[in-house]
Amino acid sequence: MEGLAKVWEGSQHKPNLGYFTFQASICDPANPKSLKLYYSELFSIEEEATSENKKMLEFIHQSAILSGNKGIYVGYRGMDRGTLLTDMIDNDNSFIIRENDRNLLYNGKMMSYREIA
């Protein structure tokens, strides 16, 4: 298959060949049990000129425009990147990032998620 690249296989705790996926769902606060797929993309880092970060930022920017910036981005697995967090903070996006014990560089200092929160 064309465009296969190393991707992290979380269940096996090692890299394998595959494709990156990016998916987003929406939930209406009036009916929180009704979760709907909003966006889904399968892509190859090897075949595309756009980085994974750029793809995520384009999605965040477009969905914020379409929603009047009224949504809350809830994410994990890649949503904790400094590039994304800085952009969401700078653009006044609301977000919740699920994380455990990973540290981030925040205001020039390595800090845990707990400390930053």
PDB file of C-alpha atoms in Angstrom:
ATOM      1  CA  MET A   1       0.000   0.000   0.000  1.00  0.00           C
ATOM      2  CA  GLU A   2       1.296   3.442  -0.879  1.00  0.00           C
ATOM      3  CA  GLY A   3       2.268   5.987   1.729  1.00  0.00           C
ATOM      4  CA  LEU A   4       2.687   3.687   4.709  1.00  0.00           C
ATOM      5  CA  ALA A   5       4.679   5.337   7.470  1.00  0.00           C
ATOM      6  CA  LYS A   6       5.680   4.550  11.033  1.00  0.00           C
ATOM      7  CA  VAL A   7       2.791   5.229  13.391  1.00  0.00           C
ATOM      8  CA  TRP A   8       2.583   4.447  17.083  1.00  0.00           C
ATOM      9  CA  GLU A   9       0.616   1.296  17.870  1.00  0.00           C
ATOM     10  CA  GLY A  10      -0.583   2.024  21.397  1.00  0.00           C
ATOM     11  CA  SER A  11      -1.948  -1.435  22.101  1.00  0.00           C
ATOM     12  CA  GLN A  12       1.427  -2.991  21.228  1.00  0.00           C
ATOM     13  CA  HIS A  13       3.525  -0.106  22.641  1.00  0.00           C
ATOM     14  CA  LYS A  14       5.686   0.075  19.518  1.00  0.00           C
ATOM     15  CA  PRO A  15       5.760   1.685  16.062  1.00  0.00           C
ATOM     16  CA  ASN A  16       4.220  -0.144  13.091  1.00  0.00           C
ATOM     17  CA  LEU A  17       3.538   0.767   9.476  1.00  0.00           C
ATOM     18  CA  GLY A  18       0.176   2.398   8.901  1.00  0.00           C
ATOM     19  CA  TYR A  19      -1.676   5.642   8.310  1.00  0.00           C
ATOM     20  CA  PHE A  20      -2.492   8.508  10.595  1.00  0.00           C
ATOM     21  CA  THR A  21      -6.135   9.127  11.412  1.00  0.00           C
ATOM     22  CA  PHE A  22      -7.834  12.277  12.550  1.00  0.00           C
ATOM     23  CA  GLN A  23     -11.406  12.097  13.771  1.00  0.00           C
ATOM     24  CA  ALA A  24     -13.742  14.513  15.488  1.00  0.00           C
ATOM     25  CA  SER A  25     -17.202  14.006  16.912  1.00  0.00           C
ATOM     26  CA  ILE A  26     -19.801  16.488  18.076  1.00  0.00           C
ATOM     27  CA  CYS A  27     -22.148  16.349  20.993  1.00  0.00           C
ATOM     28  CA  ASP A  28     -25.144  18.597  21.582  1.00  0.00           C
ATOM     29  CA  PRO A  29     -25.376  19.633  25.262  1.00  0.00           C
ATOM     30  CA  ALA A  30     -29.165  19.279  25.031  1.00  0.00           C
ATOM     31  CA  ASN A  31     -28.722  15.598  24.089  1.00  0.00           C
ATOM     32  CA  PRO A  32     -25.279  14.508  25.363  1.00  0.00           C
ATOM     33  CA  LYS A  33     -25.865  10.812  24.639  1.00  0.00           C
ATOM     34  CA  SER A  34     -26.178  11.558  20.919  1.00  0.00           C
ATOM     35  CA  LEU A  35     -22.603  11.618  19.686  1.00  0.00           C
ATOM     36  CA  LYS A  36     -22.128  12.140  15.929  1.00  0.00           C
ATOM     37  CA  LEU A  37     -19.092  11.824  13.709  1.00  0.00           C
ATOM     38  CA  TYR A  38     -18.254  15.319  12.478  1.00  0.00           C
ATOM     39  CA  TYR A  39     -14.985  14.769  10.606  1.00  0.00           C
ATOM     40  CA  SER A  40     -12.756  11.838   9.701  1.00  0.00           C
ATOM     41  CA  GLU A  41      -9.561  11.714   7.683  1.00  0.00           C
ATOM     42  CA  LEU A  42      -7.024   8.988   6.980  1.00  0.00           C
ATOM     43  CA  PHE A  43      -3.724  10.365   5.707  1.00  0.00           C
ATOM     44  CA  SER A  44      -0.092   9.578   5.027  1.00  0.00           C
ATOM     45  CA  ILE A  45       2.682  11.778   6.363  1.00  0.00           C
ATOM     46  CA  GLU A  46       4.903  10.234   3.670  1.00  0.00           C
ATOM     47  CA  GLU A  47       2.645  11.312   0.784  1.00  0.00           C
ATOM     48  CA  GLU A  48       1.402  14.740   1.915  1.00  0.00           C
ATOM     49  CA  ALA A  49       3.084  18.095   2.231  1.00  0.00           C
ATOM     50  CA  THR A  50       0.907  19.037   5.229  1.00  0.00           C
ATOM     51  CA  SER A  51       2.016  18.077   8.730  1.00  0.00           C
ATOM     52  CA  GLU A  52      -0.247  16.452  11.288  1.00  0.00           C
ATOM     53  CA  ASN A  53      -0.126  19.640  13.389  1.00  0.00           C
ATOM     54  CA  LYS A  54      -1.181  21.763  10.424  1.00  0.00           C
ATOM     55  CA  LYS A  55      -4.100  19.419   9.673  1.00  0.00           C
ATOM     56  CA  MET A  56      -5.292  19.660  13.276  1.00  0.00           C
ATOM     57  CA  LEU A  57      -4.914  23.442  13.368  1.00  0.00           C
ATOM     58  CA  GLU A  58      -6.825  23.855  10.102  1.00  0.00           C
ATOM     59  CA  PHE A  59      -9.646  21.745  11.547  1.00  0.00           C
ATOM     60  CA  ILE A  60      -9.707  23.717  14.817  1.00  0.00           C
ATOM     61  CA  HIS A  61      -9.709  27.065  12.982  1.00  0.00           C
ATOM     62  CA  GLN A  62     -12.473  26.064  10.545  1.00  0.00           C
ATOM     63  CA  SER A  63     -14.695  24.478  13.186  1.00  0.00           C
ATOM     64  CA  ALA A  64     -14.231  27.506  15.478  1.00  0.00           C
ATOM     65  CA  ILE A  65     -15.329  29.798  12.651  1.00  0.00           C
ATOM     66  CA  LEU A  66     -18.351  27.633  11.825  1.00  0.00           C
ATOM     67  CA  SER A  67     -19.424  27.371  15.478  1.00  0.00           C
ATOM     68  CA  GLY A  68     -18.712  30.974  16.439  1.00  0.00           C
ATOM     69  CA  ASN A  69     -16.036  29.534  18.761  1.00  0.00           C
ATOM     70  CA  LYS A  70     -18.742  28.052  21.008  1.00  0.00           C
ATOM     71  CA  GLY A  71     -17.439  24.490  21.134  1.00  0.00           C
ATOM     72  CA  ILE A  72     -15.179  22.795  23.630  1.00  0.00           C
ATOM     73  CA  TYR A  73     -12.380  20.716  22.128  1.00  0.00           C
ATOM     74  CA  VAL A  74     -11.875  17.511  24.109  1.00  0.00           C
ATOM     75  CA  GLY A  75      -8.932  15.424  23.076  1.00  0.00           C
ATOM     76  CA  TYR A  76      -6.027  13.148  23.767  1.00  0.00           C
ATOM     77  CA  ARG A  77      -3.340  11.348  21.767  1.00  0.00           C
ATOM     78  CA  GLY A  78      -1.655  14.282  20.123  1.00  0.00           C
ATOM     79  CA  MET A  79      -3.818  17.151  21.312  1.00  0.00           C
ATOM     80  CA  ASP A  80      -1.290  17.936  24.059  1.00  0.00           C
ATOM     81  CA  ARG A  81       1.306  19.340  21.659  1.00  0.00           C
ATOM     82  CA  GLY A  82       2.601  22.783  22.535  1.00  0.00           C
ATOM     83  CA  THR A  83       1.840  24.068  19.039  1.00  0.00           C
ATOM     84  CA  LEU A  84      -1.835  23.131  19.378  1.00  0.00           C
ATOM     85  CA  LEU A  85      -2.215  24.260  22.986  1.00  0.00           C
ATOM     86  CA  THR A  86      -0.574  27.637  22.306  1.00  0.00           C
ATOM     87  CA  ASP A  87      -2.800  28.201  19.272  1.00  0.00           C
ATOM     88  CA  MET A  88      -5.981  27.273  21.164  1.00  0.00           C
ATOM     89  CA  ILE A  89      -5.041  29.562  24.062  1.00  0.00           C
ATOM     90  CA  ASP A  90      -4.140  32.418  21.692  1.00  0.00           C
ATOM     91  CA  ASN A  91      -7.483  32.022  19.876  1.00  0.00           C
ATOM     92  CA  ASP A  92      -9.540  31.756  23.072  1.00  0.00           C
ATOM     93  CA  ASN A  93     -10.738  28.226  22.260  1.00  0.00           C
ATOM     94  CA  SER A  94     -12.154  26.207  25.141  1.00  0.00           C
ATOM     95  CA  PHE A  95     -10.528  22.809  25.526  1.00  0.00           C
ATOM     96  CA  ILE A  96     -10.022  19.817  27.785  1.00  0.00           C
ATOM     97  CA  ILE A  97      -7.049  17.546  27.143  1.00  0.00           C
ATOM     98  CA  ARG A  98      -7.000  14.102  28.720  1.00  0.00           C
ATOM     99  CA  GLU A  99      -3.534  13.286  29.952  1.00  0.00           C
ATOM    100  CA  ASN A 100      -1.711  11.446  32.690  1.00  0.00           C
ATOM    101  CA  ASP A 101       1.797  12.146  33.946  1.00  0.00           C
ATOM    102  CA  ARG A 102       3.387  13.778  30.912  1.00  0.00           C
ATOM    103  CA  ASN A 103       5.182  17.085  31.405  1.00  0.00           C
ATOM    104  CA  LEU A 104       4.983  20.094  29.094  1.00  0.00           C
ATOM    105  CA  LEU A 105       7.087  23.194  28.612  1.00  0.00           C
ATOM    106  CA  TYR A 106       4.909  26.012  29.989  1.00  0.00           C
ATOM    107  CA  ASN A 107       6.147  29.611  30.290  1.00  0.00           C
ATOM    108  CA  GLY A 108       9.725  28.381  29.916  1.00  0.00           C
ATOM    109  CA  LYS A 109       9.470  25.733  32.639  1.00  0.00           C
ATOM    110  CA  MET A 110       8.785  21.982  32.488  1.00  0.00           C
ATOM    111  CA  MET A 111       5.580  21.380  34.429  1.00  0.00           C
ATOM    112  CA  SER A 112       3.078  18.596  34.896  1.00  0.00           C
ATOM    113  CA  TYR A 113      -0.477  18.910  33.615  1.00  0.00           C
ATOM    114  CA  ARG A 114      -1.643  19.177  37.212  1.00  0.00           C
ATOM    115  CA  GLU A 115       0.648  22.137  37.901  1.00  0.00           C
ATOM    116  CA  ILE A 116      -0.415  23.925  34.713  1.00  0.00           C
ATOM    117  CA  ALA A 117      -4.114  23.374  35.411  1.00  0.00           C
TER     118      ALA A 117
END
